[in-house]
Amino acid sequence: MAARTLTGKVVLITGGAGGIGLATAKELVARGATCVLADVDGAALAAAAEQLGGSATTVELDVTDLAACEAAVQEVAARHGGVDVVWANAGIATFGPLASTDPAAWVRTVEINLIGVHHTIRAALPEVLRRRGYVAVTASLATYAHAPGMSAYAATKAGVEALCNSLRLEVAHHGVDVGTIHPTWIATNMVLEGDQELDAFARLRAAMLPPFKKTYPVQRAAADIAAGIERRAPRICTPRFVWAAHVLRAGLATRGFTWNLRRAAPDIERRFADEAARRGGAAEASASARVREQLRERHPVG
């Protein structure tokens, strides 16, 4: 079989204006791909395009709008001749015990992380089918390991894995491959803002045991993901220990694996309640300031 190559391939990346999306786009461009960055943040998109230089194009996109996703794909196909790879990477993280976290923030997490993935894939699939291409979706270590305070995020990441497992069987006979991407904690705004701004989240992170508590450089994840996209892998785990979580997933919810999180849960609950009281409500304690602002702009939270 001929070696896989990204040379000349058009890769559409949602959530591409920063974090793992942008870092991986740089790796993909180095491997010969043409990357199109899509993101809801127009200013961040412009800055990202400058970093990538003349090889990148951008499109402002809210993945919760199916019609907008379809229009974006049509625009990309008209400009570049088609789409070979679609990577549904856009996502947010909200935090808090289910009984006390902001309900609107919980629902919005599902709308972006799960329904937005559906919209992205559904819009791009005709082009990807035509090019016998590849569908990638950002899942997480949280697909396998479900921590207290992360019910919305974990539900969406388990959900996109299930979506992809079904889709993989549906499109295999068309020559299309489907992959899920499973990073652990990566040094992006999503993780660093939680550590710095959300006391209950920081308590969760402190309670975790090695290797689950360590944060890895974004460049490490980007190299692993780019290599996985190039070989059209069905599952990309970064770093490699996440493969063990995949293999051992049935045991990760048992008391033997979760004793430390069970012990920390009452303190996480108390800290979240204190933070909500101090800030003026659950909405203020459920996400970082940057994410709260995004939620207010597009879907009032409170």
mmCIF file of N, CA, C and O in Angstrom, residues 122-179:
data_model
loop_
_atom_site.group_PDB
_atom_site.id
_atom_site.type_symbol
_atom_site.label_atom_id
_atom_site.label_comp_id
_atom_site.label_asym_id
_atom_site.label_seq_id
_atom_site.Cartn_x
_atom_site.Cartn_y
_atom_site.Cartn_z
ATOM 1 N N ARG A 122 -21.922 16.588 9.210
ATOM 2 C CA ARG A 122 -23.043 16.493 8.264
ATOM 3 C C ARG A 122 -22.846 17.434 7.092
ATOM 4 O O ARG A 122 -23.122 17.076 5.943
ATOM 5 N N ALA A 123 -22.359 18.636 7.370
ATOM 6 C CA ALA A 123 -22.149 19.605 6.303
ATOM 7 C C ALA A 123 -21.008 19.205 5.378
ATOM 8 O O ALA A 123 -21.086 19.397 4.160
ATOM 9 N N ALA A 124 -19.935 18.653 5.953
ATOM 10 C CA ALA A 124 -18.742 18.349 5.162
ATOM 11 C C ALA A 124 -18.779 16.984 4.493
ATOM 12 O O ALA A 124 -18.018 16.728 3.549
ATOM 13 N N LEU A 125 -19.645 16.108 4.952
ATOM 14 C CA LEU A 125 -19.590 14.715 4.509
ATOM 15 C C LEU A 125 -19.750 14.541 2.992
ATOM 16 O O LEU A 125 -19.036 13.712 2.405
ATOM 17 N N PRO A 126 -20.636 15.271 2.326
ATOM 18 C CA PRO A 126 -20.697 15.082 0.870
ATOM 19 C C PRO A 126 -19.360 15.317 0.176
ATOM 20 O O PRO A 126 -18.978 14.563 -0.728
ATOM 21 N N GLU A 127 -18.637 16.360 0.595
ATOM 22 C CA GLU A 127 -17.325 16.630 0.007
ATOM 23 C C GLU A 127 -16.311 15.554 0.379
ATOM 24 O O GLU A 127 -15.523 15.105 -0.462
ATOM 25 N N VAL A 128 -16.328 15.138 1.640
ATOM 26 C CA VAL A 128 -15.373 14.113 2.087
ATOM 27 C C VAL A 128 -15.646 12.783 1.392
ATOM 28 O O VAL A 128 -14.721 12.058 1.004
ATOM 29 N N LEU A 129 -16.910 12.451 1.214
ATOM 30 C CA LEU A 129 -17.258 11.235 0.479
ATOM 31 C C LEU A 129 -16.770 11.319 -0.964
ATOM 32 O O LEU A 129 -16.226 10.347 -1.514
ATOM 33 N N ARG A 130 -16.959 12.460 -1.572
ATOM 34 C CA ARG A 130 -16.538 12.637 -2.964
ATOM 35 C C ARG A 130 -15.042 12.471 -3.120
ATOM 36 O O ARG A 130 -14.569 11.922 -4.123
ATOM 37 N N ARG A 131 -14.283 12.890 -2.103
ATOM 38 C CA ARG A 131 -12.815 12.818 -2.169
ATOM 39 C C ARG A 131 -12.266 11.565 -1.482
ATOM 40 O O ARG A 131 -11.054 11.412 -1.365
ATOM 41 N N ARG A 132 -13.165 10.701 -0.990
ATOM 42 C CA ARG A 132 -12.732 9.490 -0.273
ATOM 43 C C ARG A 132 -11.741 9.873 0.831
ATOM 44 O O ARG A 132 -10.640 9.340 0.937
ATOM 45 N N GLY A 133 -12.192 10.807 1.661
ATOM 46 C CA GLY A 133 -11.307 11.436 2.625
ATOM 47 C C GLY A 133 -11.408 10.881 4.033
ATOM 48 O O GLY A 133 -11.667 9.693 4.248
ATOM 49 N N TYR A 134 -11.230 11.778 4.999
ATOM 50 C CA TYR A 134 -11.064 11.386 6.405
ATOM 51 C C TYR A 134 -11.824 12.357 7.292
ATOM 52 O O TYR A 134 -11.779 13.574 7.091
ATOM 53 N N VAL A 135 -12.534 11.809 8.269
ATOM 54 C CA VAL A 135 -13.245 12.586 9.281
ATOM 55 C C VAL A 135 -12.539 12.391 10.615
ATOM 56 O O VAL A 135 -12.324 11.251 11.054
ATOM 57 N N ALA A 136 -12.170 13.489 11.267
ATOM 58 C CA ALA A 136 -11.564 13.428 12.603
ATOM 59 C C ALA A 136 -12.409 14.244 13.564
ATOM 60 O O ALA A 136 -12.971 15.273 13.196
ATOM 61 N N VAL A 137 -12.494 13.770 14.797
ATOM 62 C CA VAL A 137 -13.262 14.465 15.835
ATOM 63 C C VAL A 137 -12.435 14.489 17.115
ATOM 64 O O VAL A 137 -11.879 13.460 17.521
ATOM 65 N N THR A 138 -12.375 15.647 17.758
ATOM 66 C CA THR A 138 -11.673 15.744 19.034
ATOM 67 C C THR A 138 -12.557 15.201 20.152
ATOM 68 O O THR A 138 -13.596 15.777 20.476
ATOM 69 N N ALA A 139 -12.143 14.068 20.703
ATOM 70 C CA ALA A 139 -12.761 13.518 21.904
ATOM 71 C C ALA A 139 -11.851 13.906 23.074
ATOM 72 O O ALA A 139 -11.470 15.071 23.188
ATOM 73 N N SER A 140 -11.451 12.964 23.906
ATOM 74 C CA SER A 140 -10.671 13.321 25.095
ATOM 75 C C SER A 140 -10.321 12.058 25.874
ATOM 76 O O SER A 140 -10.917 11.000 25.659
ATOM 77 N N LEU A 141 -9.393 12.189 26.795
ATOM 78 C CA LEU A 141 -9.250 11.177 27.843
ATOM 79 C C LEU A 141 -10.555 11.062 28.625
ATOM 80 O O LEU A 141 -10.916 9.986 29.119
ATOM 81 N N ALA A 142 -11.315 12.174 28.692
ATOM 82 C CA ALA A 142 -12.599 12.172 29.393
ATOM 83 C C ALA A 142 -13.641 11.300 28.707
ATOM 84 O O ALA A 142 -14.711 11.062 29.279
ATOM 85 N N THR A 143 -13.362 10.828 27.509
ATOM 86 C CA THR A 143 -14.213 9.812 26.886
ATOM 87 C C THR A 143 -14.249 8.558 27.746
ATOM 88 O O THR A 143 -15.275 7.884 27.842
ATOM 89 N N TYR A 144 -13.115 8.248 28.378
ATOM 90 C CA TYR A 144 -12.962 7.001 29.132
ATOM 91 C C TYR A 144 -13.054 7.213 30.641
ATOM 92 O O TYR A 144 -13.525 6.328 31.357
ATOM 93 N N ALA A 145 -12.549 8.327 31.128
ATOM 94 C CA ALA A 145 -12.464 8.584 32.569
ATOM 95 C C ALA A 145 -13.319 9.800 32.898
ATOM 96 O O ALA A 145 -13.099 10.883 32.355
ATOM 97 N N HIS A 146 -14.302 9.628 33.802
ATOM 98 C CA HIS A 146 -15.320 10.642 34.034
ATOM 99 C C HIS A 146 -15.195 11.194 35.452
ATOM 100 O O HIS A 146 -15.527 10.524 36.420
ATOM 101 N N ALA A 147 -14.718 12.429 35.531
ATOM 102 C CA ALA A 147 -14.401 13.023 36.820
ATOM 103 C C ALA A 147 -15.581 13.807 37.376
ATOM 104 O O ALA A 147 -16.434 14.292 36.631
ATOM 105 N N PRO A 148 -15.653 13.983 38.711
ATOM 106 C CA PRO A 148 -16.703 14.821 39.301
ATOM 107 C C PRO A 148 -16.560 16.261 38.823
ATOM 108 O O PRO A 148 -15.449 16.768 38.681
ATOM 109 N N GLY A 149 -17.701 16.889 38.556
ATOM 110 C CA GLY A 149 -17.695 18.257 38.071
ATOM 111 C C GLY A 149 -17.593 18.379 36.563
ATOM 112 O O GLY A 149 -17.715 19.473 36.023
ATOM 113 N N MET A 150 -17.398 17.261 35.875
ATOM 114 C CA MET A 150 -17.191 17.306 34.433
ATOM 115 C C MET A 150 -18.246 16.511 33.670
ATOM 116 O O MET A 150 -17.990 15.963 32.602
ATOM 117 N N SER A 151 -19.470 16.465 34.206
ATOM 118 C CA SER A 151 -20.499 15.634 33.578
ATOM 119 C C SER A 151 -20.831 16.102 32.169
ATOM 120 O O SER A 151 -21.011 15.275 31.261
ATOM 121 N N ALA A 152 -20.921 17.403 31.939
ATOM 122 C CA ALA A 152 -21.254 17.896 30.601
ATOM 123 C C ALA A 152 -20.142 17.566 29.615
ATOM 124 O O ALA A 152 -20.387 17.034 28.523
ATOM 125 N N TYR A 153 -18.919 17.875 29.984
ATOM 126 C CA TYR A 153 -17.785 17.642 29.097
ATOM 127 C C TYR A 153 -17.611 16.149 28.813
ATOM 128 O O TYR A 153 -17.464 15.732 27.651
ATOM 129 N N ALA A 154 -17.667 15.323 29.859
ATOM 130 C CA ALA A 154 -17.491 13.885 29.677
ATOM 131 C C ALA A 154 -18.606 13.294 28.823
ATOM 132 O O ALA A 154 -18.367 12.427 27.973
ATOM 133 N N ALA A 155 -19.834 13.754 29.037
ATOM 134 C CA ALA A 155 -20.947 13.241 28.243
ATOM 135 C C ALA A 155 -20.755 13.547 26.766
ATOM 136 O O ALA A 155 -21.026 12.698 25.903
ATOM 137 N N THR A 156 -20.284 14.750 26.460
ATOM 138 C CA THR A 156 -20.096 15.096 25.050
ATOM 139 C C THR A 156 -18.949 14.310 24.432
ATOM 140 O O THR A 156 -19.031 13.906 23.267
ATOM 141 N N LYS A 157 -17.893 14.079 25.187
ATOM 142 C CA LYS A 157 -16.745 13.382 24.614
ATOM 143 C C LYS A 157 -17.012 11.882 24.467
ATOM 144 O O LYS A 157 -16.529 11.253 23.520
ATOM 145 N N ALA A 158 -17.779 11.305 25.380
ATOM 146 C CA ALA A 158 -18.226 9.929 25.170
ATOM 147 C C ALA A 158 -19.190 9.871 23.989
ATOM 148 O O ALA A 158 -19.172 8.927 23.192
ATOM 149 N N GLY A 159 -20.016 10.906 23.864
ATOM 150 C CA GLY A 159 -20.987 10.937 22.776
ATOM 151 C C GLY A 159 -20.354 11.021 21.413
ATOM 152 O O GLY A 159 -20.797 10.338 20.468
ATOM 153 N N VAL A 160 -19.324 11.851 21.252
ATOM 154 C CA VAL A 160 -18.719 11.959 19.921
ATOM 155 C C VAL A 160 -17.974 10.680 19.551
ATOM 156 O O VAL A 160 -17.898 10.327 18.369
ATOM 157 N N GLU A 161 -17.445 9.970 20.550
ATOM 158 C CA GLU A 161 -16.826 8.682 20.222
ATOM 159 C C GLU A 161 -17.876 7.716 19.682
ATOM 160 O O GLU A 161 -17.645 7.034 18.674
ATOM 161 N N ALA A 162 -19.029 7.655 20.335
ATOM 162 C CA ALA A 162 -20.095 6.773 19.868
ATOM 163 C C ALA A 162 -20.559 7.171 18.470
ATOM 164 O O ALA A 162 -20.789 6.310 17.606
ATOM 165 N N LEU A 163 -20.708 8.478 18.245
ATOM 166 C CA LEU A 163 -21.077 8.968 16.919
ATOM 167 C C LEU A 163 -20.093 8.459 15.870
ATOM 168 O O LEU A 163 -20.486 7.958 14.807
ATOM 169 N N CYS A 164 -18.802 8.608 16.169
ATOM 170 C CA CYS A 164 -17.774 8.213 15.199
ATOM 171 C C CYS A 164 -17.723 6.702 14.998
ATOM 172 O O CYS A 164 -17.454 6.230 13.884
ATOM 173 N N ASN A 165 -17.965 5.935 16.054
ATOM 174 C CA ASN A 165 -17.974 4.480 15.901
ATOM 175 C C ASN A 165 -19.066 4.040 14.937
ATOM 176 O O ASN A 165 -18.869 3.122 14.127
ATOM 177 N N SER A 166 -20.226 4.685 15.011
ATOM 178 C CA SER A 166 -21.299 4.373 14.067
ATOM 179 C C SER A 166 -20.956 4.857 12.665
ATOM 180 O O SER A 166 -21.116 4.132 11.675
ATOM 181 N N LEU A 167 -20.482 6.097 12.579
ATOM 182 C CA LEU A 167 -20.172 6.676 11.270
ATOM 183 C C LEU A 167 -19.096 5.872 10.545
ATOM 184 O O LEU A 167 -19.170 5.689 9.314
ATOM 185 N N ARG A 168 -18.114 5.389 11.283
ATOM 186 C CA ARG A 168 -17.018 4.631 10.671
ATOM 187 C C ARG A 168 -17.548 3.431 9.875
ATOM 188 O O ARG A 168 -17.070 3.123 8.780
ATOM 189 N N LEU A 169 -18.546 2.762 10.442
ATOM 190 C CA LEU A 169 -19.133 1.607 9.763
ATOM 191 C C LEU A 169 -19.988 2.037 8.574
ATOM 192 O O LEU A 169 -20.060 1.327 7.567
ATOM 193 N N GLU A 170 -20.611 3.191 8.686
ATOM 194 C CA GLU A 170 -21.490 3.664 7.622
ATOM 195 C C GLU A 170 -20.740 4.073 6.367
ATOM 196 O O GLU A 170 -21.264 3.910 5.246
ATOM 197 N N VAL A 171 -19.533 4.605 6.529
ATOM 198 C CA VAL A 171 -18.842 5.200 5.376
ATOM 199 C C VAL A 171 -17.636 4.404 4.902
ATOM 200 O O VAL A 171 -17.010 4.773 3.901
ATOM 201 N N ALA A 172 -17.309 3.312 5.575
ATOM 202 C CA ALA A 172 -16.111 2.553 5.191
ATOM 203 C C ALA A 172 -16.178 2.098 3.741
ATOM 204 O O ALA A 172 -15.173 2.139 3.009
ATOM 205 N N HIS A 173 -17.340 1.658 3.296
ATOM 206 C CA HIS A 173 -17.440 1.152 1.924
ATOM 207 C C HIS A 173 -17.356 2.266 0.887
ATOM 208 O O HIS A 173 -17.241 1.990 -0.315
ATOM 209 N N HIS A 174 -17.389 3.508 1.332
ATOM 210 C CA HIS A 174 -17.189 4.647 0.437
ATOM 211 C C HIS A 174 -15.717 5.068 0.372
ATOM 212 O O HIS A 174 -15.396 6.051 -0.306
ATOM 213 N N GLY A 175 -14.855 4.353 1.096
ATOM 214 C CA GLY A 175 -13.442 4.712 1.111
ATOM 215 C C GLY A 175 -13.098 5.838 2.052
ATOM 216 O O GLY A 175 -12.019 6.432 1.965
ATOM 217 N N VAL A 176 -14.002 6.144 2.992
ATOM 218 C CA VAL A 176 -13.794 7.216 3.970
ATOM 219 C C VAL A 176 -13.418 6.611 5.314
ATOM 220 O O VAL A 176 -14.023 5.622 5.748
ATOM 221 N N ASP A 177 -12.418 7.187 5.962
ATOM 222 C CA ASP A 177 -11.990 6.758 7.299
ATOM 223 C C ASP A 177 -12.433 7.778 8.334
ATOM 224 O O ASP A 177 -12.580 8.971 8.042
ATOM 225 N N VAL A 178 -12.624 7.293 9.564
ATOM 226 C CA VAL A 178 -13.104 8.136 10.660
ATOM 227 C C VAL A 178 -12.229 7.895 11.879
ATOM 228 O O VAL A 178 -11.966 6.740 12.251
ATOM 229 N N GLY A 179 -11.792 8.981 12.515
ATOM 230 C CA GLY A 179 -10.945 8.849 13.692
ATOM 231 C C GLY A 179 -11.367 9.741 14.833
ATOM 232 O O GLY A 179 -11.867 10.850 14.619
#
